CSV table of C-alpha atoms in Angstrom, one decimal:
chain,number,residue,atom,x,y,z
B,1,MET,CA,-34.1,-3.6,5.3
B,2,ALA,CA,-31.7,-0.7,6.9
B,3,LYS,CA,-27.9,-0.7,5.4
B,4,LEU,CA,-25.7,-1.9,8.2
B,5,THR,CA,-22.0,-0.1,9.0
B,6,VAL,CA,-18.4,-1.7,9.8
B,7,LYS,CA,-19.6,-0.5,13.8
B,8,ASP,CA,-23.0,-2.1,13.8
B,9,VAL,CA,-21.3,-5.9,13.5
B,10,ASP,CA,-19.3,-7.7,16.0
B,11,LEU,CA,-16.3,-8.5,14.0
B,12,LYS,CA,-14.1,-10.4,16.3
B,13,GLY,CA,-12.8,-12.8,14.8
B,14,LYS,CA,-14.5,-12.3,11.4
B,15,LYS,CA,-13.2,-12.4,8.3
B,16,VAL,CA,-14.2,-9.0,6.6
B,17,LEU,CA,-14.4,-8.3,2.9
B,18,VAL,CA,-13.8,-4.7,2.0
B,19,ARG,CA,-14.2,-3.0,-1.2
B,20,VAL,CA,-11.2,-0.3,-0.9
B,21,ASP,CA,-10.4,1.8,-4.3
B,22,PHE,CA,-6.5,1.7,-4.3
B,23,ASN,CA,-6.8,2.6,-8.2
B,24,VAL,CA,-3.1,4.8,-7.3
B,25,PRO,CA,-1.0,6.2,-9.7
B,26,LEU,CA,2.5,4.9,-10.2
B,27,LYS,CA,5.8,5.6,-11.9
B,28,ASP,CA,8.7,2.6,-12.1
B,29,GLY,CA,6.5,1.1,-9.3
B,30,VAL,CA,6.8,3.7,-6.4
B,31,ILE,CA,3.4,5.2,-5.2
B,32,THR,CA,3.7,8.8,-6.6
B,33,ASN,CA,0.0,9.8,-4.5
B,34,ASP,CA,-1.4,8.0,-1.3
B,35,ASN,CA,-4.5,9.6,-1.1
B,36,ARG,CA,-6.8,6.8,-1.9
B,37,ILE,CA,-4.8,4.0,0.3
B,38,SER,CA,-4.6,6.8,3.2
B,39,ALA,CA,-8.5,7.2,2.8
B,40,ALA,CA,-9.3,3.6,3.6
B,41,LEU,CA,-6.8,3.3,6.6
B,42,PRO,CA,-10.1,4.6,9.6
B,43,THR,CA,-12.0,1.6,8.1
B,44,ILE,CA,-9.1,-0.8,8.3
B,45,LYS,CA,-7.5,-0.1,11.5
B,46,TYR,CA,-11.2,0.1,13.2
B,47,ILE,CA,-11.4,-3.4,11.5
B,48,ILE,CA,-8.5,-5.1,13.0
B,49,GLU,CA,-8.5,-2.8,16.0
B,50,GLN,CA,-12.3,-4.8,17.0
B,51,GLY,CA,-10.2,-8.3,16.2
B,52,GLY,CA,-11.7,-8.7,12.6
B,53,ARG,CA,-9.4,-10.1,9.6
B,54,ALA,CA,-9.5,-7.3,6.7
B,55,ILE,CA,-9.6,-8.8,3.0
B,56,LEU,CA,-9.6,-6.0,1.0
B,57,PHE,CA,-9.2,-6.6,-2.9
B,58,SER,CA,-9.2,-3.3,-5.7
B,59,HIS,CA,-8.3,-3.1,-9.4
B,60,LEU,CA,-5.1,-1.0,-10.9
B,61,GLY,CA,-5.2,0.6,-13.8
B,62,ARG,CA,-7.3,-0.5,-16.7
B,63,VAL,CA,-6.3,-4.5,-18.0
B,64,LYS,CA,-7.7,-5.3,-21.5
B,65,GLU,CA,-5.6,-8.1,-22.1
B,66,GLU,CA,-2.1,-9.8,-20.8
B,67,ALA,CA,0.2,-7.2,-22.1
B,68,ASP,CA,-2.3,-4.5,-19.7
B,69,LYS,CA,-0.7,-6.2,-16.7
B,70,GLU,CA,2.8,-4.9,-16.4
B,71,GLY,CA,3.4,-2.6,-14.7
B,72,LYS,CA,-0.3,-2.8,-12.3
B,73,SER,CA,0.3,-5.4,-9.1
B,74,LEU,CA,-1.2,-4.8,-5.8
B,75,ALA,CA,2.8,-5.3,-4.7
B,76,PRO,CA,3.6,-2.1,-3.6
B,77,VAL,CA,-0.2,-1.3,-2.3
B,78,ALA,CA,0.7,-3.9,-0.1
B,79,ALA,CA,3.8,-2.1,0.7
B,80,ASP,CA,2.7,1.0,1.1
B,81,LEU,CA,0.0,-0.1,3.4
B,82,ALA,CA,2.1,-2.3,5.6
B,83,ALA,CA,4.0,1.2,6.8
B,84,LYS,CA,1.2,2.5,7.4
B,85,LEU,CA,-0.6,0.8,9.6
B,86,GLY,CA,2.8,-0.7,11.4
B,87,GLN,CA,2.5,-4.4,10.6
B,88,ASP,CA,2.3,-7.0,7.8
B,89,VAL,CA,-0.3,-6.9,4.8
B,90,VAL,CA,-0.4,-10.8,3.3
B,91,PHE,CA,0.1,-10.5,-0.4
B,92,PRO,CA,-0.2,-13.9,-2.0
B,93,GLY,CA,-0.3,-11.7,-5.8
B,94,VAL,CA,-3.2,-14.2,-6.9
B,95,THR,CA,-6.5,-12.9,-7.4
B,96,ARG,CA,-8.5,-16.6,-7.0
B,97,GLY,CA,-7.8,-20.6,-6.1
B,98,ALA,CA,-5.9,-22.1,-3.2
B,99,GLU,CA,-3.4,-20.2,-2.8
B,100,LEU,CA,-5.3,-17.3,-2.2
B,101,GLU,CA,-8.7,-19.7,-0.1
B,102,GLU,CA,-5.3,-21.0,2.1
B,103,ALA,CA,-4.1,-17.9,2.6
B,104,ILE,CA,-7.5,-16.4,3.2
B,105,ASN,CA,-8.1,-19.4,5.9
B,106,ASN,CA,-4.4,-18.2,7.7
B,107,LEU,CA,-5.4,-15.4,8.9
B,108,LYS,CA,-5.7,-14.2,12.2
B,109,ASP,CA,-7.6,-12.3,14.6
B,110,GLY,CA,-6.1,-8.6,13.5
B,111,GLU,CA,-4.5,-9.1,10.2
B,112,VAL,CA,-4.7,-8.0,6.9
B,113,LEU,CA,-4.5,-9.5,3.1
B,114,LEU,CA,-4.4,-7.6,0.3
B,115,VAL,CA,-5.4,-9.5,-3.0
B,116,GLU,CA,-4.2,-9.1,-6.6
B,117,ASN,CA,-5.7,-6.9,-8.7
B,118,THR,CA,-8.8,-7.8,-9.3
B,119,ARG,CA,-8.5,-6.7,-12.5
B,120,PHE,CA,-6.6,-9.4,-13.3
B,121,GLU,CA,-9.0,-11.7,-13.6
B,122,ASP,CA,-11.5,-9.2,-14.9
B,123,VAL,CA,-12.8,-10.1,-11.0
B,124,ASP,CA,-14.7,-6.4,-12.1
B,125,GLY,CA,-16.4,-7.9,-15.1
B,126,LYS,CA,-19.6,-9.6,-15.3
B,127,LYS,CA,-17.3,-12.4,-17.3
B,128,ASN,CA,-16.8,-13.2,-13.7
B,129,LEU,CA,-20.0,-12.9,-11.9
B,130,LYS,CA,-19.3,-16.8,-10.8
B,131,THR,CA,-15.7,-15.3,-9.1
B,132,ILE,CA,-16.4,-12.7,-7.7
B,133,GLN,CA,-19.4,-15.0,-4.9
B,134,ASN,CA,-16.6,-17.6,-4.7
B,135,LEU,CA,-14.7,-14.0,-3.3
B,136,VAL,CA,-17.9,-13.1,-1.9
B,137,ASN,CA,-18.7,-16.4,0.2
B,138,THR,CA,-15.1,-17.1,2.2
B,139,GLY,CA,-16.2,-14.2,4.4
B,140,LEU,CA,-18.7,-13.3,6.5
B,141,HIS,CA,-19.2,-9.3,6.2
B,142,LEU,CA,-19.1,-7.0,2.9
B,143,VAL,CA,-18.1,-3.7,3.1
B,144,THR,CA,-17.6,-1.2,0.7
B,145,GLU,CA,-14.9,1.7,1.0
B,146,SER,CA,-14.9,3.3,-1.9
B,147,SER,CA,-18.1,5.3,-3.2
B,148,LEU,CA,-16.0,6.2,-6.3
B,149,THR,CA,-16.2,1.7,-7.1
B,150,MET,CA,-19.8,1.7,-6.1
B,151,HIS,CA,-21.1,1.1,-9.5
B,152,SER,CA,-19.1,-2.1,-9.9
B,153,VAL,CA,-20.8,-5.4,-9.8
B,154,LEU,CA,-18.7,-6.8,-6.3
B,155,HIS,CA,-21.2,-4.7,-5.0
B,156,THR,CA,-24.2,-6.3,-6.3
B,157,VAL,CA,-23.7,-10.2,-4.6
B,158,HIS,CA,-24.1,-8.3,-1.3
B,159,THR,CA,-27.6,-10.4,-0.9
B,160,HIS,CA,-25.2,-13.6,-0.9
B,161,LEU,CA,-23.9,-12.8,2.8
B,162,THR,CA,-25.2,-14.2,5.4
């Protein structure tokens, strides 16, 4: 089966999960280099211009224990992305659970949601494959924007999409 690109799918009214690489450098909560955010903009803009609902997920930094979470929230990225897109970005500040599901279900066509740092729940690791599957199962399409994260287990669950 040939791989499809985001332009091969009718996105109107669809939830589109996008694995982005927003692992950007932060200093005191301020992004010091936004190249990775800017690199994802064409894909995100295309999805929302086509009436899709973009659900973005990324990791930021290395989080091995609770103390490592300090300063690793994607909140500054959500604010930067909103400014670049010229529209609000929904940021529920969680990686799973009812709050995330509700935020995803409340998205309207052309809106963007950024899931909190996936490493907060080890979502990038093999320990939480079920969490990954649950996140993927909330969407109809999965788009990989980042070639740098292709090794991630997130990219092995595309077969679960219908």
